């Protein structure tokens, strides 16, 4: 399991099943989680819990997510990710104007939300991110080092980013397109085969001769199994 000591997330949504699903998933990722079902409770929770990240649903009874965002951004150093069922530019502009740091449209995948949470942690609280331990891997984002069973791996910058991306998303099938987008960037103009080359190199450096750590999922991509 990842060790993300002290990183707190506040979930605010008036739909109990969404809160339950996200709370379970984020708790399993190692975060400390508190939930609220309305805006007033969210403000109170911010004062007591002092979260690093608030994930706010826009449409709530009484005080909506926009107002909650405006109020907590005045008082706290909190990164805000807003959730909405509306794919409307005006809503996104309003949220960002009030201080929101990111915006997601429902329905969304948990892995995408997790990736955005990590992005907010790196941007707002780089000192908190520190070391992350997943299975045999210890990742130190400040040193740009990854160790396996206490042995520092000799990785190029791209290998480091690829291994970190796959480790953070361990257990999930990652397509070549997704890997290219996240590691090489959306403007990468090369061939998808570059992913195979780097995967082969990582397997060599991890001693993964039998491909038990990084598995090839035929026709879908790759999955890293660490736990």
PDB file of C-alpha atoms in Angstrom:
ATOM      1  CA  UNK A   1       0.000   0.000   0.000  1.00  0.00           C
ATOM      2  CA  UNK A   2       1.132   3.536  -0.630  1.00  0.00           C
ATOM      3  CA  UNK A   3       2.380   5.442   2.353  1.00  0.00           C
ATOM      4  CA  UNK A   4       1.131   9.002   2.017  1.00  0.00           C
ATOM      5  CA  UNK A   5       1.385  10.085   5.609  1.00  0.00           C
ATOM      6  CA  UNK A   6      -0.653  13.092   6.653  1.00  0.00           C
ATOM      7  CA  UNK A   7      -2.359  13.844   3.338  1.00  0.00           C
ATOM      8  CA  UNK A   8      -6.015  14.628   4.008  1.00  0.00           C
ATOM      9  CA  UNK A   9      -8.873  14.745   1.501  1.00  0.00           C
ATOM     10  CA  UNK A  10     -12.348  16.170   2.098  1.00  0.00           C
ATOM     11  CA  UNK A  11     -15.123  14.703  -0.090  1.00  0.00           C
ATOM     12  CA  UNK A  12     -18.286  16.750  -0.489  1.00  0.00           C
ATOM     13  CA  UNK A  13     -21.262  15.344  -2.411  1.00  0.00           C
ATOM     14  CA  UNK A  14     -24.964  15.005  -1.669  1.00  0.00           C
ATOM     15  CA  UNK A  15     -25.113  11.523  -3.216  1.00  0.00           C
ATOM     16  CA  UNK A  16     -24.255   8.947  -0.504  1.00  0.00           C
ATOM     17  CA  UNK A  17     -23.265   6.177  -2.928  1.00  0.00           C
ATOM     18  CA  UNK A  18     -20.672   8.431  -4.605  1.00  0.00           C
ATOM     19  CA  UNK A  19     -19.252   9.423  -1.222  1.00  0.00           C
ATOM     20  CA  UNK A  20     -19.054   5.795  -0.121  1.00  0.00           C
ATOM     21  CA  UNK A  21     -17.321   4.698  -3.332  1.00  0.00           C
ATOM     22  CA  UNK A  22     -14.754   7.514  -3.316  1.00  0.00           C
ATOM     23  CA  UNK A  23     -14.112   7.270   0.423  1.00  0.00           C
ATOM     24  CA  UNK A  24     -13.381   3.550   0.158  1.00  0.00           C
ATOM     25  CA  UNK A  25     -11.109   3.990  -2.855  1.00  0.00           C
ATOM     26  CA  UNK A  26      -9.114   6.900  -1.423  1.00  0.00           C
ATOM     27  CA  UNK A  27      -8.788   5.277   1.993  1.00  0.00           C
ATOM     28  CA  UNK A  28      -7.373   2.179   0.323  1.00  0.00           C
ATOM     29  CA  UNK A  29      -4.844   4.435  -1.405  1.00  0.00           C
ATOM     30  CA  UNK A  30      -3.564   5.569   1.988  1.00  0.00           C
ATOM     31  CA  UNK A  31      -5.241   8.982   2.292  1.00  0.00           C
ATOM     32  CA  UNK A  32      -7.039  10.287   5.377  1.00  0.00           C
ATOM     33  CA  UNK A  33     -10.600  11.012   4.263  1.00  0.00           C
ATOM     34  CA  UNK A  34     -13.520  12.975   5.698  1.00  0.00           C
ATOM     35  CA  UNK A  35     -16.904  13.343   4.007  1.00  0.00           C
ATOM     36  CA  UNK A  36     -19.696  15.910   3.993  1.00  0.00           C
ATOM     37  CA  UNK A  37     -23.067  15.928   2.220  1.00  0.00           C
ATOM     38  CA  UNK A  38     -23.758  19.662   2.060  1.00  0.00           C
ATOM     39  CA  UNK A  39     -21.956  22.970   1.872  1.00  0.00           C
ATOM     40  CA  UNK A  40     -22.410  24.049   5.490  1.00  0.00           C
ATOM     41  CA  UNK A  41     -21.040  20.735   6.757  1.00  0.00           C
ATOM     42  CA  UNK A  42     -18.149  21.096   4.316  1.00  0.00           C
ATOM     43  CA  UNK A  43     -17.141  24.473   5.758  1.00  0.00           C
ATOM     44  CA  UNK A  44     -17.261  23.045   9.278  1.00  0.00           C
ATOM     45  CA  UNK A  45     -15.227  20.013   8.196  1.00  0.00           C
ATOM     46  CA  UNK A  46     -12.576  22.254   6.653  1.00  0.00           C
ATOM     47  CA  UNK A  47     -12.113  24.066   9.940  1.00  0.00           C
ATOM     48  CA  UNK A  48     -11.833  20.844  11.957  1.00  0.00           C
ATOM     49  CA  UNK A  49     -10.121  18.487   9.520  1.00  0.00           C
ATOM     50  CA  UNK A  50      -7.879  20.986   7.710  1.00  0.00           C
ATOM     51  CA  UNK A  51      -7.642  18.965   4.481  1.00  0.00           C
ATOM     52  CA  UNK A  52      -4.985  19.391   1.834  1.00  0.00           C
ATOM     53  CA  UNK A  53      -7.468  18.717  -0.975  1.00  0.00           C
ATOM     54  CA  UNK A  54     -11.227  19.288  -1.170  1.00  0.00           C
ATOM     55  CA  UNK A  55     -13.246  17.479  -3.831  1.00  0.00           C
ATOM     56  CA  UNK A  56     -16.479  19.438  -4.201  1.00  0.00           C
ATOM     57  CA  UNK A  57     -19.655  18.573  -6.062  1.00  0.00           C
ATOM     58  CA  UNK A  58     -21.109  21.706  -7.696  1.00  0.00           C
ATOM     59  CA  UNK A  59     -24.812  20.895  -7.390  1.00  0.00           C
ATOM     60  CA  UNK A  60     -25.742  20.623  -3.715  1.00  0.00           C
ATOM     61  CA  UNK A  61     -28.799  21.834  -1.783  1.00  0.00           C
ATOM     62  CA  UNK A  62     -28.444  25.051   0.175  1.00  0.00           C
ATOM     63  CA  UNK A  63     -24.867  26.165  -0.390  1.00  0.00           C
ATOM     64  CA  UNK A  64     -23.509  24.946  -3.713  1.00  0.00           C
ATOM     65  CA  UNK A  65     -19.941  23.916  -4.493  1.00  0.00           C
ATOM     66  CA  UNK A  66     -19.083  27.299  -5.965  1.00  0.00           C
ATOM     67  CA  UNK A  67     -19.862  29.075  -2.708  1.00  0.00           C
ATOM     68  CA  UNK A  68     -17.992  26.464  -0.668  1.00  0.00           C
ATOM     69  CA  UNK A  69     -14.979  26.890  -2.943  1.00  0.00           C
ATOM     70  CA  UNK A  70     -15.087  30.679  -2.571  1.00  0.00           C
ATOM     71  CA  UNK A  71     -15.250  30.485   1.213  1.00  0.00           C
ATOM     72  CA  UNK A  72     -12.557  27.893   1.844  1.00  0.00           C
ATOM     73  CA  UNK A  73     -10.180  29.491  -0.639  1.00  0.00           C
ATOM     74  CA  UNK A  74     -10.374  32.706   1.406  1.00  0.00           C
ATOM     75  CA  UNK A  75      -9.299  31.007   4.606  1.00  0.00           C
ATOM     76  CA  UNK A  76      -7.288  27.873   3.848  1.00  0.00           C
ATOM     77  CA  UNK A  77      -4.447  26.679   1.660  1.00  0.00           C
ATOM     78  CA  UNK A  78      -6.537  23.929   0.080  1.00  0.00           C
ATOM     79  CA  UNK A  79      -6.375  22.545  -3.451  1.00  0.00           C
ATOM     80  CA  UNK A  80      -9.912  22.261  -4.836  1.00  0.00           C
ATOM     81  CA  UNK A  81     -11.145  19.795  -7.448  1.00  0.00           C
ATOM     82  CA  UNK A  82     -14.734  20.460  -8.526  1.00  0.00           C
ATOM     83  CA  UNK A  83     -17.139  17.793  -9.785  1.00  0.00           C
ATOM     84  CA  UNK A  84     -20.140  18.485 -11.977  1.00  0.00           C
ATOM     85  CA  UNK A  85     -22.608  16.642 -14.167  1.00  0.00           C
ATOM     86  CA  UNK A  86     -22.716  19.649 -16.472  1.00  0.00           C
ATOM     87  CA  UNK A  87     -20.218  19.881 -19.307  1.00  0.00           C
ATOM     88  CA  UNK A  88     -20.631  23.622 -19.644  1.00  0.00           C
ATOM     89  CA  UNK A  89     -17.828  26.105 -20.193  1.00  0.00           C
ATOM     90  CA  UNK A  90     -19.523  28.756 -18.035  1.00  0.00           C
ATOM     91  CA  UNK A  91     -19.516  26.444 -15.010  1.00  0.00           C
ATOM     92  CA  UNK A  92     -15.857  25.609 -15.494  1.00  0.00           C
ATOM     93  CA  UNK A  93     -14.909  29.254 -15.878  1.00  0.00           C
ATOM     94  CA  UNK A  94     -16.897  30.200 -12.768  1.00  0.00           C
ATOM     95  CA  UNK A  95     -15.240  27.490 -10.676  1.00  0.00           C
ATOM     96  CA  UNK A  96     -11.736  28.394 -11.820  1.00  0.00           C
ATOM     97  CA  UNK A  97     -12.436  32.093 -11.254  1.00  0.00           C
ATOM     98  CA  UNK A  98     -13.413  31.341  -7.649  1.00  0.00           C
ATOM     99  CA  UNK A  99     -10.114  29.557  -7.088  1.00  0.00           C
ATOM    100  CA  UNK A 100     -10.774  25.940  -8.081  1.00  0.00           C
ATOM    101  CA  UNK A 101      -7.611  24.170  -9.177  1.00  0.00           C
ATOM    102  CA  UNK A 102      -9.171  21.486 -11.348  1.00  0.00           C
ATOM    103  CA  UNK A 103     -12.500  20.434 -12.797  1.00  0.00           C
ATOM    104  CA  UNK A 104     -13.955  16.991 -13.589  1.00  0.00           C
ATOM    105  CA  UNK A 105     -17.157  16.060 -15.403  1.00  0.00           C
ATOM    106  CA  UNK A 106     -19.305  13.231 -14.056  1.00  0.00           C
ATOM    107  CA  UNK A 107     -19.150  10.346 -14.740  1.00  0.00           C
ATOM    108  CA  UNK A 108     -15.384   9.959 -14.381  1.00  0.00           C
ATOM    109  CA  UNK A 109     -13.014   7.079 -13.704  1.00  0.00           C
ATOM    110  CA  UNK A 110     -11.444   6.662 -10.278  1.00  0.00           C
ATOM    111  CA  UNK A 111      -7.977   6.370 -11.832  1.00  0.00           C
ATOM    112  CA  UNK A 112      -8.405   9.767 -13.510  1.00  0.00           C
ATOM    113  CA  UNK A 113      -9.464  11.358 -10.229  1.00  0.00           C
ATOM    114  CA  UNK A 114      -6.492   9.756  -8.507  1.00  0.00           C
ATOM    115  CA  UNK A 115      -4.108  11.101 -11.153  1.00  0.00           C
ATOM    116  CA  UNK A 116      -5.500  14.606 -10.677  1.00  0.00           C
ATOM    117  CA  UNK A 117      -5.179  14.326  -6.906  1.00  0.00           C
ATOM    118  CA  UNK A 118      -1.513  13.416  -7.268  1.00  0.00           C
ATOM    119  CA  UNK A 119      -1.024  16.349  -9.625  1.00  0.00           C
ATOM    120  CA  UNK A 120      -2.518  18.726  -7.069  1.00  0.00           C
ATOM    121  CA  UNK A 121      -0.325  17.273  -4.303  1.00  0.00           C
ATOM    122  CA  UNK A 122       2.801  17.766  -6.375  1.00  0.00           C
ATOM    123  CA  UNK A 123       1.833  21.331  -7.289  1.00  0.00           C
ATOM    124  CA  UNK A 124       0.559  22.524  -3.898  1.00  0.00           C
ATOM    125  CA  UNK A 125       2.361  20.370  -1.349  1.00  0.00           C
ATOM    126  CA  UNK A 126       5.590  19.004  -2.857  1.00  0.00           C
ATOM    127  CA  UNK A 127       7.135  18.499   0.579  1.00  0.00           C
ATOM    128  CA  UNK A 128       4.246  16.268   1.645  1.00  0.00           C
ATOM    129  CA  UNK A 129       4.537  13.983  -1.325  1.00  0.00           C
ATOM    130  CA  UNK A 130       7.993  12.853  -0.255  1.00  0.00           C
ATOM    131  CA  UNK A 131       8.401   9.107  -0.382  1.00  0.00           C
ATOM    132  CA  UNK A 132       5.733   6.716  -1.595  1.00  0.00           C
ATOM    133  CA  UNK A 133       6.090   3.014  -0.894  1.00  0.00           C
ATOM    134  CA  UNK A 134       4.178   0.518  -3.027  1.00  0.00           C
ATOM    135  CA  UNK A 135       5.063  -3.124  -2.581  1.00  0.00           C
ATOM    136  CA  UNK A 136       8.845  -3.488  -3.061  1.00  0.00           C
ATOM    137  CA  UNK A 137       9.211  -0.017  -4.600  1.00  0.00           C
ATOM    138  CA  UNK A 138      10.165   3.137  -2.726  1.00  0.00           C
ATOM    139  CA  UNK A 139       9.706   6.309  -4.791  1.00  0.00           C
ATOM    140  CA  UNK A 140      11.291   9.598  -3.755  1.00  0.00           C
ATOM    141  CA  UNK A 141       9.948  12.344  -5.999  1.00  0.00           C
ATOM    142  CA  UNK A 142      12.287  14.964  -4.531  1.00  0.00           C
ATOM    143  CA  UNK A 143      15.403  12.954  -5.352  1.00  0.00           C
ATOM    144  CA  UNK A 144      13.855  11.487  -8.508  1.00  0.00           C
ATOM    145  CA  UNK A 145      14.879   8.048  -7.271  1.00  0.00           C
ATOM    146  CA  UNK A 146      13.135   4.702  -7.165  1.00  0.00           C
ATOM    147  CA  UNK A 147      14.467   1.837  -5.066  1.00  0.00           C
ATOM    148  CA  UNK A 148      13.468  -1.795  -5.239  1.00  0.00           C
ATOM    149  CA  UNK A 149      14.056  -3.783  -2.066  1.00  0.00           C
ATOM    150  CA  UNK A 150      16.343  -0.960  -0.856  1.00  0.00           C
ATOM    151  CA  UNK A 151      18.416  -1.013  -4.084  1.00  0.00           C
ATOM    152  CA  UNK A 152      18.402   2.258  -6.032  1.00  0.00           C
ATOM    153  CA  UNK A 153      17.554   1.634  -9.678  1.00  0.00           C
ATOM    154  CA  UNK A 154      19.644   3.330 -12.353  1.00  0.00           C
ATOM    155  CA  UNK A 155      16.892   5.009 -14.363  1.00  0.00           C
ATOM    156  CA  UNK A 156      16.858   7.628 -17.089  1.00  0.00           C
ATOM    157  CA  UNK A 157      14.431  10.543 -16.529  1.00  0.00           C
ATOM    158  CA  UNK A 158      11.891   8.944 -18.872  1.00  0.00           C
ATOM    159  CA  UNK A 159      12.263   5.533 -17.235  1.00  0.00           C
ATOM    160  CA  UNK A 160      11.719   7.168 -13.858  1.00  0.00           C
ATOM    161  CA  UNK A 161       8.480   8.838 -14.990  1.00  0.00           C
ATOM    162  CA  UNK A 162       7.248   5.653 -16.683  1.00  0.00           C
ATOM    163  CA  UNK A 163       7.930   3.425 -13.693  1.00  0.00           C
ATOM    164  CA  UNK A 164       6.393   5.943 -11.304  1.00  0.00           C
ATOM    165  CA  UNK A 165       3.256   6.253 -13.463  1.00  0.00           C
ATOM    166  CA  UNK A 166       2.852   2.489 -13.678  1.00  0.00           C
ATOM    167  CA  UNK A 167       3.517   1.990  -9.952  1.00  0.00           C
ATOM    168  CA  UNK A 168       1.024   4.654  -8.887  1.00  0.00           C
ATOM    169  CA  UNK A 169      -1.560   2.999 -11.134  1.00  0.00           C
ATOM    170  CA  UNK A 170      -0.607  -0.555 -10.203  1.00  0.00           C
ATOM    171  CA  UNK A 171      -3.340  -3.112 -10.782  1.00  0.00           C
ATOM    172  CA  UNK A 172      -4.818  -1.084 -13.653  1.00  0.00           C
ATOM    173  CA  UNK A 173      -4.413  -1.886 -17.335  1.00  0.00           C
ATOM    174  CA  UNK A 174      -2.647   1.017 -19.021  1.00  0.00           C
ATOM    175  CA  UNK A 175      -2.854   1.310 -22.797  1.00  0.00           C
ATOM    176  CA  UNK A 176       0.086   2.457 -24.886  1.00  0.00           C
ATOM    177  CA  UNK A 177      -1.842   5.603 -25.788  1.00  0.00           C
ATOM    178  CA  UNK A 178      -2.460   6.439 -22.128  1.00  0.00           C
ATOM    179  CA  UNK A 179       1.192   5.843 -21.274  1.00  0.00           C
ATOM    180  CA  UNK A 180       2.354   8.044 -24.139  1.00  0.00           C
ATOM    181  CA  UNK A 181       0.000  10.833 -23.065  1.00  0.00           C
ATOM    182  CA  UNK A 182       1.013  10.753 -19.406  1.00  0.00           C
ATOM    183  CA  UNK A 183       4.753  10.099 -19.737  1.00  0.00           C
ATOM    184  CA  UNK A 184       5.775  11.540 -23.092  1.00  0.00           C
ATOM    185  CA  UNK A 185       3.040  14.185 -23.393  1.00  0.00           C
ATOM    186  CA  UNK A 186       0.131  14.845 -25.699  1.00  0.00           C
ATOM    187  CA  UNK A 187       2.348  16.436 -28.336  1.00  0.00           C
ATOM    188  CA  UNK A 188       4.593  13.372 -28.701  1.00  0.00           C
ATOM    189  CA  UNK A 189       5.011  12.713 -32.426  1.00  0.00           C
ATOM    190  CA  UNK A 190       6.851   9.392 -32.318  1.00  0.00           C
ATOM    191  CA  UNK A 191       5.728   5.789 -32.617  1.00  0.00           C
ATOM    192  CA  UNK A 192       3.859   3.773 -29.986  1.00  0.00           C
ATOM    193  CA  UNK A 193       6.624   1.175 -30.192  1.00  0.00           C
ATOM    194  CA  UNK A 194       8.768   3.426 -27.994  1.00  0.00           C
ATOM    195  CA  UNK A 195       6.658   2.209 -25.064  1.00  0.00           C
ATOM    196  CA  UNK A 196       7.678  -1.399 -25.739  1.00  0.00           C
ATOM    197  CA  UNK A 197      11.343  -0.394 -25.778  1.00  0.00           C
ATOM    198  CA  UNK A 198      11.105   1.335 -22.391  1.00  0.00           C
ATOM    199  CA  UNK A 199       9.017  -1.464 -20.874  1.00  0.00           C
ATOM    200  CA  UNK A 200      11.706  -3.938 -21.919  1.00  0.00           C
ATOM    201  CA  UNK A 201      14.366  -1.747 -20.304  1.00  0.00           C
ATOM    202  CA  UNK A 202      12.384  -1.441 -17.062  1.00  0.00           C
ATOM    203  CA  UNK A 203      11.895  -5.188 -16.880  1.00  0.00           C
ATOM    204  CA  UNK A 204      15.641  -5.677 -17.211  1.00  0.00           C
ATOM    205  CA  UNK A 205      16.411  -3.182 -14.452  1.00  0.00           C
ATOM    206  CA  UNK A 206      13.717  -4.635 -12.177  1.00  0.00           C
ATOM    207  CA  UNK A 207      14.956  -8.182 -12.783  1.00  0.00           C
ATOM    208  CA  UNK A 208      11.490  -9.014 -14.072  1.00  0.00           C
ATOM    209  CA  UNK A 209      12.526 -11.844 -16.405  1.00  0.00           C
ATOM    210  CA  UNK A 210       9.211 -13.682 -16.098  1.00  0.00           C
ATOM    211  CA  UNK A 211       7.151 -10.497 -16.529  1.00  0.00           C
ATOM    212  CA  UNK A 212       5.417 -10.920 -13.185  1.00  0.00           C
ATOM    213  CA  UNK A 213       5.825  -7.263 -12.173  1.00  0.00           C
ATOM    214  CA  UNK A 214       4.975  -5.703 -15.517  1.00  0.00           C
ATOM    215  CA  UNK A 215       2.519  -7.906 -17.351  1.00  0.00           C
ATOM    216  CA  UNK A 216       1.563  -7.555 -21.000  1.00  0.00           C
ATOM    217  CA  UNK A 217      -2.216  -7.649 -21.411  1.00  0.00           C
ATOM    218  CA  UNK A 218      -2.754  -8.784 -24.978  1.00  0.00           C
ATOM    219  CA  UNK A 219      -4.582  -6.212 -27.078  1.00  0.00           C
ATOM    220  CA  UNK A 220      -4.967  -3.809 -24.138  1.00  0.00           C
ATOM    221  CA  UNK A 221      -1.577  -2.650 -22.802  1.00  0.00           C
ATOM    222  CA  UNK A 222       0.358  -3.287 -19.595  1.00  0.00           C
ATOM    223  CA  UNK A 223      -0.468  -3.867 -15.951  1.00  0.00           C
ATOM    224  CA  UNK A 224       1.925  -3.549 -13.023  1.00  0.00           C
ATOM    225  CA  UNK A 225       1.328  -5.980 -10.159  1.00  0.00           C
ATOM    226  CA  UNK A 226       3.014  -4.929  -6.926  1.00  0.00           C
ATOM    227  CA  UNK A 227       0.820  -6.260  -4.107  1.00  0.00           C
TER     228      UNK A 227
END
